[in-house]
Coordinates of C-alpha atoms in Angstrom, one line a residue:
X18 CA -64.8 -31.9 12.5
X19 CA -62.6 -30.9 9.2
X20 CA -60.3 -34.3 10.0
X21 CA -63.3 -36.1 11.0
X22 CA -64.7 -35.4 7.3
X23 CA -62.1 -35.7 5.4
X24 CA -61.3 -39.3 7.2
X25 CA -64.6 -40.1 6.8
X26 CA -65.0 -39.1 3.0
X27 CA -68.3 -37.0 3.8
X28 CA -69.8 -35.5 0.6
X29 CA -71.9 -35.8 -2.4
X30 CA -70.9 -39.6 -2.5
X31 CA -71.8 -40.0 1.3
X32 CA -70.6 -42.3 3.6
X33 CA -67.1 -44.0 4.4
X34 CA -64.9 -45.8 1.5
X35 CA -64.4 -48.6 3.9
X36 CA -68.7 -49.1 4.1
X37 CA -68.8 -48.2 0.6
X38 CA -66.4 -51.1 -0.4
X39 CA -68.3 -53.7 1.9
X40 CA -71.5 -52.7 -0.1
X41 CA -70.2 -54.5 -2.7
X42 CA -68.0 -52.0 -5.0
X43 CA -65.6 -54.8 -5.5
X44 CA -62.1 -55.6 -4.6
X45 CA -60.6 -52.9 -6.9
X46 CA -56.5 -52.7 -7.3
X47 CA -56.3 -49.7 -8.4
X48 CA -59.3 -48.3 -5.7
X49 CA -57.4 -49.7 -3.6
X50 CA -54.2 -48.5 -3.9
X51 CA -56.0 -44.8 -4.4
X52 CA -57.6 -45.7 -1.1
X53 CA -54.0 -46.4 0.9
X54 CA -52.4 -43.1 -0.6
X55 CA -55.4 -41.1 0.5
X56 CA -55.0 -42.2 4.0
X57 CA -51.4 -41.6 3.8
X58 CA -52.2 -37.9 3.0
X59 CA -54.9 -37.4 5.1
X60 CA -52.7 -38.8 8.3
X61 CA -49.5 -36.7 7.9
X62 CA -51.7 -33.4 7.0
X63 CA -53.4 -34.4 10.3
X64 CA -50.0 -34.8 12.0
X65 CA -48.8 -31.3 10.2
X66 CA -51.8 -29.4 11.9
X67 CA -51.2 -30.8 15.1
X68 CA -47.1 -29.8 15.1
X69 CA -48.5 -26.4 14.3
X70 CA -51.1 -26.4 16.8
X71 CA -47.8 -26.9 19.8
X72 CA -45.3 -25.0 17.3
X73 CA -43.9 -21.4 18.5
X74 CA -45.3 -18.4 16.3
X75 CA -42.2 -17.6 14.0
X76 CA -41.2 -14.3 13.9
X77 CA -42.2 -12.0 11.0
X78 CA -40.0 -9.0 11.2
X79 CA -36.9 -8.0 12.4
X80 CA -38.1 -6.7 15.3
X81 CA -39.4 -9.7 16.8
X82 CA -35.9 -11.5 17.3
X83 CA -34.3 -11.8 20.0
X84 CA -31.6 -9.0 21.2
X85 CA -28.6 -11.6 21.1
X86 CA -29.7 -12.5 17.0
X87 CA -29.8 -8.5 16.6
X88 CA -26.7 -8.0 17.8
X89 CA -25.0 -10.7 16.1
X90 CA -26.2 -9.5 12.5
X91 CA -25.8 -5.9 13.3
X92 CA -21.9 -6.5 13.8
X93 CA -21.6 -7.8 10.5
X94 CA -22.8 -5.1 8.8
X95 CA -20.4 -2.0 8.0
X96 CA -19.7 0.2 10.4
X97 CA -21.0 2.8 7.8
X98 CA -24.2 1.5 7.5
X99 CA -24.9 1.3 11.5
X100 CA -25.5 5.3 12.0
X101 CA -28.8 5.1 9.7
X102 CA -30.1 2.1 10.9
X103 CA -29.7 3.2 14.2
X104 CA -33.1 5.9 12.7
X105 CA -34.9 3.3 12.4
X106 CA -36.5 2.2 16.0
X107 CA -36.1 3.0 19.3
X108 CA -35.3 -0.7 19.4
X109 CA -32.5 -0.6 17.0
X110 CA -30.6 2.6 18.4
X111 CA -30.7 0.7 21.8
X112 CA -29.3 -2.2 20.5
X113 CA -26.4 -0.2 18.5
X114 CA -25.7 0.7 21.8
X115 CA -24.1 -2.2 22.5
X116 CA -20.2 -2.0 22.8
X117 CA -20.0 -5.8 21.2
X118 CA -20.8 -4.6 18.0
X119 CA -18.8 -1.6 17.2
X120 CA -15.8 -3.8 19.2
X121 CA -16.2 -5.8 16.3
X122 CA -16.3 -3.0 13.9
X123 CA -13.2 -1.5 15.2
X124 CA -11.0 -5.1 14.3
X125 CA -12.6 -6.1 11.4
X126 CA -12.4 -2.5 9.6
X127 CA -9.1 -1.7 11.3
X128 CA -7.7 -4.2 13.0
X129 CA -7.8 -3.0 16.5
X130 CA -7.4 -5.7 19.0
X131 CA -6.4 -3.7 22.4
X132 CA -8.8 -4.1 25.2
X133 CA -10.5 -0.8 26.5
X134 CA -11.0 -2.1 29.8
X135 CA -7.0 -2.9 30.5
X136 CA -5.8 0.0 32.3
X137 CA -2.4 -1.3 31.6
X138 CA -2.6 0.0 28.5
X139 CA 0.6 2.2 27.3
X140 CA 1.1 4.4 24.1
X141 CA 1.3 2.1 21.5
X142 CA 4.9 2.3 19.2
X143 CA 5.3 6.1 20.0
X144 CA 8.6 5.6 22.0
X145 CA 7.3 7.4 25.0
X146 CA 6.1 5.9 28.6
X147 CA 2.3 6.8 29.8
X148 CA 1.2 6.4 33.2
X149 CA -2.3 5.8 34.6
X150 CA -4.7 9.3 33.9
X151 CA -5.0 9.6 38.1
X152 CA -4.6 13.2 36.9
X153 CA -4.5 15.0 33.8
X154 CA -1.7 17.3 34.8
X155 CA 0.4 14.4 36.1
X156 CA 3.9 15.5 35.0
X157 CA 7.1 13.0 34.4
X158 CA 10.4 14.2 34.1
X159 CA 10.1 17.1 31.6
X160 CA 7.4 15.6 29.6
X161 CA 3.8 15.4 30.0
X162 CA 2.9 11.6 30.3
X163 CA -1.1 11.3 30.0
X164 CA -2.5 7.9 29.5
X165 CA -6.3 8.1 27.6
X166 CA -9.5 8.0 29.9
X167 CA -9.8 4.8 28.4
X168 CA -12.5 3.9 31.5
X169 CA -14.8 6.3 30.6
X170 CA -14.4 5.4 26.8
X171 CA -16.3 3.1 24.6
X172 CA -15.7 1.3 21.4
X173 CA -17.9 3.1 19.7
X174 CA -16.0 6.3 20.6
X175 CA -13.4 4.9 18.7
X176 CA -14.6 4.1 15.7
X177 CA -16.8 6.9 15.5
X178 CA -14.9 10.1 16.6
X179 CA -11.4 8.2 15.4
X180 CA -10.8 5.5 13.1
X181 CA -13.9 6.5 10.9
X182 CA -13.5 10.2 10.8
X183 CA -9.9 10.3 9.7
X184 CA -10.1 7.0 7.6
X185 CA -9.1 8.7 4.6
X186 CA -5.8 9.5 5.3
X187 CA -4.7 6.2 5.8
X188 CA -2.4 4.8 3.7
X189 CA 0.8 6.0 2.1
X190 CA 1.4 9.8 1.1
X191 CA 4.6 11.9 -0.5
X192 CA 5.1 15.1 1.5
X193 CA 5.7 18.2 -0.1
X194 CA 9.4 19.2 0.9
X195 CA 10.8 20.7 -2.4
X196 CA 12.8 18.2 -4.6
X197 CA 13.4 15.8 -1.5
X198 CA 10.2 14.7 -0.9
X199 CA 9.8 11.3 1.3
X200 CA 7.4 8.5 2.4
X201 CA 4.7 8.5 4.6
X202 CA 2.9 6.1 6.1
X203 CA -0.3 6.2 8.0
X204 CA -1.9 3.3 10.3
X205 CA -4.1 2.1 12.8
X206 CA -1.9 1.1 15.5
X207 CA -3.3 -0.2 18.6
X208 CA -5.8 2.6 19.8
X209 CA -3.6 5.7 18.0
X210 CA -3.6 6.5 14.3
X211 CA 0.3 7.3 13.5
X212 CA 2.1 8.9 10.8
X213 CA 5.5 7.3 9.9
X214 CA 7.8 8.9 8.5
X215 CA 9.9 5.8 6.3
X216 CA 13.5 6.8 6.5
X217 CA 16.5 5.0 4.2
X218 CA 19.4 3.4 6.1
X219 CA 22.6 5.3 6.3
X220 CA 24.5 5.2 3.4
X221 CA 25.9 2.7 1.7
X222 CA 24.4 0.2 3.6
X223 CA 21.4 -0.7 1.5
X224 CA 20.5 -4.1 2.3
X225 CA 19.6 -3.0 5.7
X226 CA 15.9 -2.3 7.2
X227 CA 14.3 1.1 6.8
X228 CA 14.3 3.3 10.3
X229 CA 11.2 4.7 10.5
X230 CA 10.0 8.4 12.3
X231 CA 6.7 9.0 13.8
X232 CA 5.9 12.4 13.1
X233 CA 2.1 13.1 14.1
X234 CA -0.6 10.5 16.0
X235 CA -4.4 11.0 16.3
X236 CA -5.8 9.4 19.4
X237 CA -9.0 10.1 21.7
X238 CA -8.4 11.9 25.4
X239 CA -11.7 12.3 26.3
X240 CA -15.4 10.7 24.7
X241 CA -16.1 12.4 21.6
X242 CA -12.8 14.4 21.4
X243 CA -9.9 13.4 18.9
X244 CA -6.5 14.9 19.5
X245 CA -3.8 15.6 17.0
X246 CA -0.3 15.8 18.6
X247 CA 2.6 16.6 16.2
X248 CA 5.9 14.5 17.2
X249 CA 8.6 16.5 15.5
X250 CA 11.5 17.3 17.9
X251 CA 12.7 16.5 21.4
X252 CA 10.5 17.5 23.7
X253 CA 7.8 15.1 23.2
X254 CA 4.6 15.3 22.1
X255 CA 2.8 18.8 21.3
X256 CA -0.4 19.9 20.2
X257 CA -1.0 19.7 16.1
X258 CA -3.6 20.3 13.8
X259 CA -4.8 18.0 10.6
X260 CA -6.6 19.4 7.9
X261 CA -7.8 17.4 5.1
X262 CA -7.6 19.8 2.1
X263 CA -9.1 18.2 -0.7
X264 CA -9.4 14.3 -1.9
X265 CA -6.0 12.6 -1.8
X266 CA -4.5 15.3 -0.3
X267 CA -4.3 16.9 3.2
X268 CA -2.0 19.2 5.4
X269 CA -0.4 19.0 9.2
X270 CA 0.5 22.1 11.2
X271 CA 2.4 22.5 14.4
X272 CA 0.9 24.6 16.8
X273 CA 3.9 24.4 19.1
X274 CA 6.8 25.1 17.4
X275 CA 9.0 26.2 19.8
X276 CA 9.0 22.1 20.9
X277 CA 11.1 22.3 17.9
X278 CA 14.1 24.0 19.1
X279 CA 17.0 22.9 20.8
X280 CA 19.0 25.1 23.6
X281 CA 21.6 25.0 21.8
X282 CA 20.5 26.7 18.6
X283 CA 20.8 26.2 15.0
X284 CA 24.0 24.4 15.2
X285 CA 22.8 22.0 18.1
X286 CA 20.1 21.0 15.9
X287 CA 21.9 20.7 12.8
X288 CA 23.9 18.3 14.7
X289 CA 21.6 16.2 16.2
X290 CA 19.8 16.1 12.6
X291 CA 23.0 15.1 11.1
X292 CA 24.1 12.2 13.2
X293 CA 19.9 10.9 13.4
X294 CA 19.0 11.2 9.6
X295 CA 22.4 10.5 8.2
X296 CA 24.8 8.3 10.5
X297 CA 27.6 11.2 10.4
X298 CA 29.1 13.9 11.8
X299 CA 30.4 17.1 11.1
X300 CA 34.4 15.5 11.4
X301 CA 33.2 12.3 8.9
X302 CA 32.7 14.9 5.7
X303 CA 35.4 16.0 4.0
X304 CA 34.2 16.3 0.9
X305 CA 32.9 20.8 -0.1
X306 CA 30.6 19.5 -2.6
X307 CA 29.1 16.9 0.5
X308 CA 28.8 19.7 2.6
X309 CA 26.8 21.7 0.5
X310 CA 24.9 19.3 -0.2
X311 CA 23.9 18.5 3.1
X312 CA 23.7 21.8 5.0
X313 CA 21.1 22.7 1.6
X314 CA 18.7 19.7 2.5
X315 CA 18.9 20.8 6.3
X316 CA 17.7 24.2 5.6
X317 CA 15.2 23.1 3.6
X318 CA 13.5 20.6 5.8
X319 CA 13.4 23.1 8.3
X320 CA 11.6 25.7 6.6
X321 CA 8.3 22.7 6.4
X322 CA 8.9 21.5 9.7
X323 CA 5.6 22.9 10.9
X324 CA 3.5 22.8 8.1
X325 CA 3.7 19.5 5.8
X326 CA 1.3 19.2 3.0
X327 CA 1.0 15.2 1.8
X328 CA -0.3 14.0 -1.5
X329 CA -1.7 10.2 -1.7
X330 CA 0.2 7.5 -3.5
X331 CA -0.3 4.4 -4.4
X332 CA 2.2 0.6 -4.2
X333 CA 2.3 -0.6 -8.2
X334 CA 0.2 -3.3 -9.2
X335 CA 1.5 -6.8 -10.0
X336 CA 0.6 -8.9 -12.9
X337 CA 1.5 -12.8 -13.0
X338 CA 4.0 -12.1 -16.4
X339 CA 6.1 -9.4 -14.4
X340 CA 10.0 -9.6 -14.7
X341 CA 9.9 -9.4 -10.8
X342 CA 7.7 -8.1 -8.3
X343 CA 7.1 -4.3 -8.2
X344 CA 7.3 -2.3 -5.5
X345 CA 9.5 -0.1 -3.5
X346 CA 13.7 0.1 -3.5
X347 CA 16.2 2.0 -1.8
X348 CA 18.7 2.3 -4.3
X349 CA 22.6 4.3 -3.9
X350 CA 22.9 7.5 -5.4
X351 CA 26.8 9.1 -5.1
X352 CA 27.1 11.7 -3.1
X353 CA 23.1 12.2 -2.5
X354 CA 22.9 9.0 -0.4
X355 CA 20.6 6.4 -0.6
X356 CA 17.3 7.5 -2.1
X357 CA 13.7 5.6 -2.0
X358 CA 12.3 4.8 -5.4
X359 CA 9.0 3.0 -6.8
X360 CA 9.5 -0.2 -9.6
X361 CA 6.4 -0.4 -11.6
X362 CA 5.6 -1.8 -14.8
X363 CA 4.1 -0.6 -18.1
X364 CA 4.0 -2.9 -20.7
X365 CA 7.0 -4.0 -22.1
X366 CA 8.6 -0.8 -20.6
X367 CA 9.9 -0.9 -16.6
X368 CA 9.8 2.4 -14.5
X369 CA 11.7 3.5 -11.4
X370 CA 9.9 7.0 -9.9
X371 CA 11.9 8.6 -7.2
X372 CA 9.5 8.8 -4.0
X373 CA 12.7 11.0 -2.5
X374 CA 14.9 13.2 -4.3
X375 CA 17.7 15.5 -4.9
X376 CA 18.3 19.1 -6.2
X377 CA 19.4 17.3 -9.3
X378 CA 16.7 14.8 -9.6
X379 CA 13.8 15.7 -8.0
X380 CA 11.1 13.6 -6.2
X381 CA 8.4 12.4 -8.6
X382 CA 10.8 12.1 -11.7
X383 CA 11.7 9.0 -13.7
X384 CA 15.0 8.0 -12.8
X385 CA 15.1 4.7 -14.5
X386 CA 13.5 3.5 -17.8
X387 CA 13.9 0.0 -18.9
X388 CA 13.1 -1.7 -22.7
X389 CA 12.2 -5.4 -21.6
X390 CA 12.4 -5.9 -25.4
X391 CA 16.0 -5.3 -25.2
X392 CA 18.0 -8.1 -23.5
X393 CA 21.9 -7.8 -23.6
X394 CA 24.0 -10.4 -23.2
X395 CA 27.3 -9.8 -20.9
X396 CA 30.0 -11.2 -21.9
X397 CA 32.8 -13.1 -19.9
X398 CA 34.4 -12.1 -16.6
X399 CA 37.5 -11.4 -18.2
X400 CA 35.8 -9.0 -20.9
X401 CA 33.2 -7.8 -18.6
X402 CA 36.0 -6.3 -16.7
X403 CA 36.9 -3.7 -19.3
X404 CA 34.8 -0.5 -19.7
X405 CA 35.0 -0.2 -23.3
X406 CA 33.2 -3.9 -23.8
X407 CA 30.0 -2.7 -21.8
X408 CA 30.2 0.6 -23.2
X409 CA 30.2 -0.9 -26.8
X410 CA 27.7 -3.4 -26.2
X411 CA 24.9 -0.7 -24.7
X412 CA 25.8 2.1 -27.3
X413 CA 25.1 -1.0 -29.8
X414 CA 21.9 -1.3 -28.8
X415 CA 21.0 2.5 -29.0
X416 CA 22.1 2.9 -32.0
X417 CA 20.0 0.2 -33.5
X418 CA 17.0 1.8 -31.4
X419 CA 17.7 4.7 -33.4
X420 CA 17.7 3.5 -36.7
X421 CA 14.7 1.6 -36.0
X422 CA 12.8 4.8 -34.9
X423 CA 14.3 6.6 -38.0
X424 CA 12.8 3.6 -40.0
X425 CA 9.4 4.2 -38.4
X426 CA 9.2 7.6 -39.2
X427 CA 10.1 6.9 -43.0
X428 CA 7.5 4.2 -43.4
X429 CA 4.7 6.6 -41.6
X430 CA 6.0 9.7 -43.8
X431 CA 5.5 7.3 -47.6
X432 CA 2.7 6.3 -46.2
X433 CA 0.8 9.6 -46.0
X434 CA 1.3 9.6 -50.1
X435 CA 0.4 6.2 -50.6
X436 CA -2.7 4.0 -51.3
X437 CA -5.1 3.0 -48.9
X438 CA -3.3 -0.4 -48.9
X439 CA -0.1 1.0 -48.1
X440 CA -0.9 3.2 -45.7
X441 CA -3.0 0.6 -43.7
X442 CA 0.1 -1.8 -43.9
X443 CA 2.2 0.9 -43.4
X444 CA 0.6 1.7 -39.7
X445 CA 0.9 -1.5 -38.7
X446 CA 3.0 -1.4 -35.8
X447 CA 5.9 -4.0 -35.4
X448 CA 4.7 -7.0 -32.8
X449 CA 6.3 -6.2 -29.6
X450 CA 7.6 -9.8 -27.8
X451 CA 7.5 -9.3 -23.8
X452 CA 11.2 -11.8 -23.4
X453 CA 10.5 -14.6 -21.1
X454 CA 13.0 -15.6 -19.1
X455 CA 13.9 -18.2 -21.0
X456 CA 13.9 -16.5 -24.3
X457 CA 16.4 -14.0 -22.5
X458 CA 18.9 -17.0 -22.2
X459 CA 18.2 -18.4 -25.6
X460 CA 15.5 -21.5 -24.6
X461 CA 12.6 -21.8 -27.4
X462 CA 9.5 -21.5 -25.4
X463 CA 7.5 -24.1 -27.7
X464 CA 5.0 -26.1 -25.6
X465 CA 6.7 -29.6 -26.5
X466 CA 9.7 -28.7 -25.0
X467 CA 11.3 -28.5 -21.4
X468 CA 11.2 -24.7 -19.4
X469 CA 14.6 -24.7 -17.9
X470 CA 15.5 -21.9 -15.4
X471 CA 17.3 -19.1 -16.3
X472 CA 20.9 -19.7 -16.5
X473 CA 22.3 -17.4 -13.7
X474 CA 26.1 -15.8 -14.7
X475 CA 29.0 -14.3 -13.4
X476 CA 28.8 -10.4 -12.9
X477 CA 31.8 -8.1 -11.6
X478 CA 31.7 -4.4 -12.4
X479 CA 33.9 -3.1 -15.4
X480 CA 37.1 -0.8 -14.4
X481 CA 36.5 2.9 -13.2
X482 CA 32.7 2.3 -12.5
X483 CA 32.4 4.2 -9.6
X484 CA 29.7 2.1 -6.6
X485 CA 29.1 3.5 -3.0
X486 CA 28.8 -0.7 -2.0
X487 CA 31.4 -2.7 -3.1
X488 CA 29.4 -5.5 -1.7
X489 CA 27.0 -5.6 -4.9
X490 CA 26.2 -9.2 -6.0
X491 CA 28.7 -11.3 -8.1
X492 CA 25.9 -13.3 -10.4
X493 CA 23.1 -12.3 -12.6
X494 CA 19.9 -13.7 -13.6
X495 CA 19.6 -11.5 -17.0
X496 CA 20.2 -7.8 -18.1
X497 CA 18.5 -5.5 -20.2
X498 CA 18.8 -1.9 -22.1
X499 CA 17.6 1.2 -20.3
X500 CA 18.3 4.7 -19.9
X501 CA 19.2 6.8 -16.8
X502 CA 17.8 10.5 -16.2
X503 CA 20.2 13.2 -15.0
X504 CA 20.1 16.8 -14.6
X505 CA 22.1 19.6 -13.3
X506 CA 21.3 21.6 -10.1
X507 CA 18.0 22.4 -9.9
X508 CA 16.7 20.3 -12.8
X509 CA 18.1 21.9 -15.1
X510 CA 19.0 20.4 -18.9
X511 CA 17.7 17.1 -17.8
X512 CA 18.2 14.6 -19.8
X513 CA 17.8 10.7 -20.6
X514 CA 21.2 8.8 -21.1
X515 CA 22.1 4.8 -21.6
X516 CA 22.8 2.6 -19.5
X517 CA 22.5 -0.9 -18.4
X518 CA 19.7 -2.8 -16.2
X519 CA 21.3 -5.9 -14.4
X520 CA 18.7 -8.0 -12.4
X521 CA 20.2 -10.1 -9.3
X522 CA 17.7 -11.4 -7.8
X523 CA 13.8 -11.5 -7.0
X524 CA 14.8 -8.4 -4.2
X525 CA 18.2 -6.3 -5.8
X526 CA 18.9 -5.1 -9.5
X527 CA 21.4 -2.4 -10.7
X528 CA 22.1 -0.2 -13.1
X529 CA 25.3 1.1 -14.6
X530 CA 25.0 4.9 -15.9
X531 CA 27.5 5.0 -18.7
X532 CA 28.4 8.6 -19.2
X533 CA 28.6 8.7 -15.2
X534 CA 30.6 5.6 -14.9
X535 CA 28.4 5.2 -11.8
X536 CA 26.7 1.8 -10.4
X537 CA 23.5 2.3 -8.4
X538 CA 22.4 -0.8 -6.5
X539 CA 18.9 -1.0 -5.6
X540 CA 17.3 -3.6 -2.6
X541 CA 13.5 -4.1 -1.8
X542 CA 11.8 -2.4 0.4
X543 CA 10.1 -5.7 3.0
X544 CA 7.4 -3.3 4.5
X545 CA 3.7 -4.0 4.4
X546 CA 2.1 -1.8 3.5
X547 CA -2.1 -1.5 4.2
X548 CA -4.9 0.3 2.2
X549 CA -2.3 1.1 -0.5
X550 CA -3.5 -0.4 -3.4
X551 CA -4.5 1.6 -6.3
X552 CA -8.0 1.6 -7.3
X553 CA -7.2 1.0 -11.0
X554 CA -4.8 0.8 -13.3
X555 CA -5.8 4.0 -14.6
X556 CA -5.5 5.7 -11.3
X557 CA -2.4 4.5 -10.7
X558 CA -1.0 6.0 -14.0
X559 CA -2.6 8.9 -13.2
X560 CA -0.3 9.1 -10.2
X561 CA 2.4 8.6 -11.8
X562 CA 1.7 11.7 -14.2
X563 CA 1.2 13.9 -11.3
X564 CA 4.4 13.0 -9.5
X565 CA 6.1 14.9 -12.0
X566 CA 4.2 18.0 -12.1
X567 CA 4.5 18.2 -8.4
X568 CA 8.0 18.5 -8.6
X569 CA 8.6 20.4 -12.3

């Protein structure tokens, strides 16, 4: 009766427009024009009320979707957020029961892809064999081989009693092992959470891959049960214990250490330890000093080997104007062997931190220092060659380093008495020019003019410089001012020295200790590394401060 009305036009002005018009209203353009978009109105409200008459009732909460839509937006929220909304309804927490969406979870969060339901499934990258779990006490040789109860197990076991309750030690920690310390790195891999040890290659060879050492996994035997299993040693995986001290910092103890030990005793071990971590045996080192130096870091790492306490670090940040992409080297270092270090910048100033170490040079300490303001420029082969030409050239530029900090201190001292003119002028600091890589080469930089590349030149080391690789690059990209740090035995009268920074290429640079006559080359480190970026740049310089009171 509504429609009828309003098609009809029944009101105060009664009757239709249509009888009202033959009554002799007139022929009317504008009426009639009002008239047509009327009818227009009036016929798609009509058609509007009878869609909604057939229509479905749309739903007006979240309950009223369907399960499939439910479970579709419930895996892409975090895997965080599931627990509380699983509080909310009966509904809800029997939806979140659903294995689809914490499946999802577990590869989007942490990248697991391994199917629970494949009972072909091995130990992932842990160097041992697993058999089917017919029965738990199924024995192998001399080692225990137990595969997971992975029928019995859900995804949401996984995330729940695995990857999210030890997520915060993933990423990549410095053990505590007295001035050596070492890398660690901890991931997701497959349906285990492993600890690798990152090992350098035997020395000199330092363009080759790192060999890394698994030395504790975290994995799930049973529903609701996570198992720590230390992986020091030969006899294969033993019980462990993880213990997550304090933020950025947590601790691993052995709770069989007797898998440690070798029938054969000290010396068997220290034997097997030699020709794993270092390449050699006890016939290949002549050298007392060598020996010392060895049997020392030996008995050390053997007093942590069942309790390792690991401190979080972070890879450097990269900016677009960096000299080269920071990150982490392995780098020669005499008789200490090849040692891991971290290439960060600061500024106009370039920083290698030792992430392993020495009795001389600890772990955490600031081996390198670089003055990007500071280019050098070598000269010919033929003069390059001779010791005294380097030598001259670097203590050239220290000396004018030193006058211009001798300078500074003037200009602050006359300004204390001066006017308040003076003084303001005289704390103005000097501009600080980051060098291009064109300026390093002598190419203006101006806007009108053509960026070349930097011209790349010969490089051979200068007589009596002592190098572990003679296989160092022969060419150069550009070369720079910085000082070394060395110390006597136990970091004692350390001390900063000159030297000179020689970049290769985008992956290797060296330096030259001058009072050592030494070479140390340096090659990237081409691991990825996940969930190691630092929060900030203030965190990461943070770090970097704490490094060296780990080790002082």
């Amino acid at each position: 009766m509504a429609v009828c009305a309003r098609l009809c036009g029944v009101g105060q002005s009664g009757g239709c427009r249509r009888r009202r018009q033959r009554k002799g209203t007139g022929n009317d353009p504008e009426l009639e024009d009002e008239e047509e978009e009327d009818e227009v109105r009036i016929e798609a409200e009509v058609l509007v009320e009878g869609q909604a008459a057939v229509a479905p009732r749309r739903p007006r909460s979240l309950l009223q979707l369907p399960p499939e839509i439910l479970v579709e937006i419930f895996s892409s929220l975090p895997g965080t957020e599931l627990p509380s909304l699983a509080q909310v309804c009966r509904k809800f927490r029997q939806i979140l029961t659903t294995d689809t969406i914490w499946k999802r979870r577990c590869k989007q969060e942490y990248g697991v892809c391994e199917n629970l339901r494949k009972l072909e499934v091995t130990g992932v990258s842990c160097h041992d064999v697993y058999v089917k779990r017919i029965n738990p006490r199924v024995k192998s040789g001399r080692f225990m081989k137990i595969l997971p109860d992975y029928e019995h197990m859900e995804y949401r076991d996984i995330y729940t009693c695995l990857l999210h309750q030890y997520r915060h030690i993933l990423g990549l920690w410095q053990p505590d092992i007295g001035p050596y310390g070492g890398l660690l790195n901890v991931v997701v891999d497959g349906l285990f959470i492993i600890g690798w040890m990152y090992l350098p290659p035997h020395d000199p060879h330092v363009d080759e891959g790192m060999r890394l050492k698994p030395v504790f996994r975290i994995h799930l035997m049973e529903r609701n049960n996570a198992t720590v299993e230390c992986m020091y040693g030969h006899k294969g995986p033993h019980n462990g214990q993880i213990q997550i001290v304090k933020k950025d910092e947590f601790s691993t103890k052995c709770l069989q250490t007797d898998y440690h030990r070798m029938s054969g005793g000290r010396q068997e071990e220290f034997r097997t330890w030699l020709r794993e971590d270092l390449g050699r045996t006890l016939e290949d080192i002549f050298h007392e000093h060598m020996q010392e130096l060895i049997l020392m870091k030996f008995i050390y790492i053997c007093q942590y080997d069942n309790c390792l306490t690991y401190r979080r670090i972070y890879h450097p940040p990269n900016r677009p104007d960096d000299l080269l992409n920071p990150g982490f080297f392995k780098g020669t270092y005499g008789s200490h062997g090849l040692e891991i270090v971290m290439f960060s910048f600061h500024g106009t100033i370039a920083k290698a931190t030792k992430i392993t170490g020495d009795p001389n040079v600890p772990a955490g300490q600031q081996t390198l220092e670089v003055d990007l303001t500071r280019p050098v420029q070598l000269p010919d082969v033929e003069h390059l060659r001779n010791f005294d030409e380097i030598s001259r050239l670097i203590l050239d530029v220290q000396s004018q380093i030193q006058r211009e900090q001798r300078q500074t201190g003037n200009e602050e001292d006359d300004g204390k008495g001066a006017g308040p003119d003076r003084a303001e002028h005289s704390q103005q600091p000097a501009p600080v020019h980051r060098p291009a890589k064109e300026d390093v080469n002598g190419v203006d930089n101006a806007d009108d003019r053509e960026q070349k590349p930097p011209n790349v030149q010969s490089f051979v080391l200068p007589a009596g410089v002592m190098a572990r690789n003679e296989e160092y690059p022969r060419s150069c990209k550009m070369c720079f001012y910085g000082t070394g740090l060395i110390a006597g035995h136990g970091f004692s009268s350390p001390e900063r020295t000159p030297g000179l920074f020689i970049l290769f290429d985008e992956d290797r640079f060296g330096f030259i200790w001058l009072e050592l006559k030494s070479f140390s080359l340096y090659s990237r480190m081409r691991d990825r590394f996940q969930q190691s970026e630092a929060p900030s740049l203030e965190a990461f310089d943070e770090m970097l401060q704490h490094m060296q009171s780990w080790t002082t």
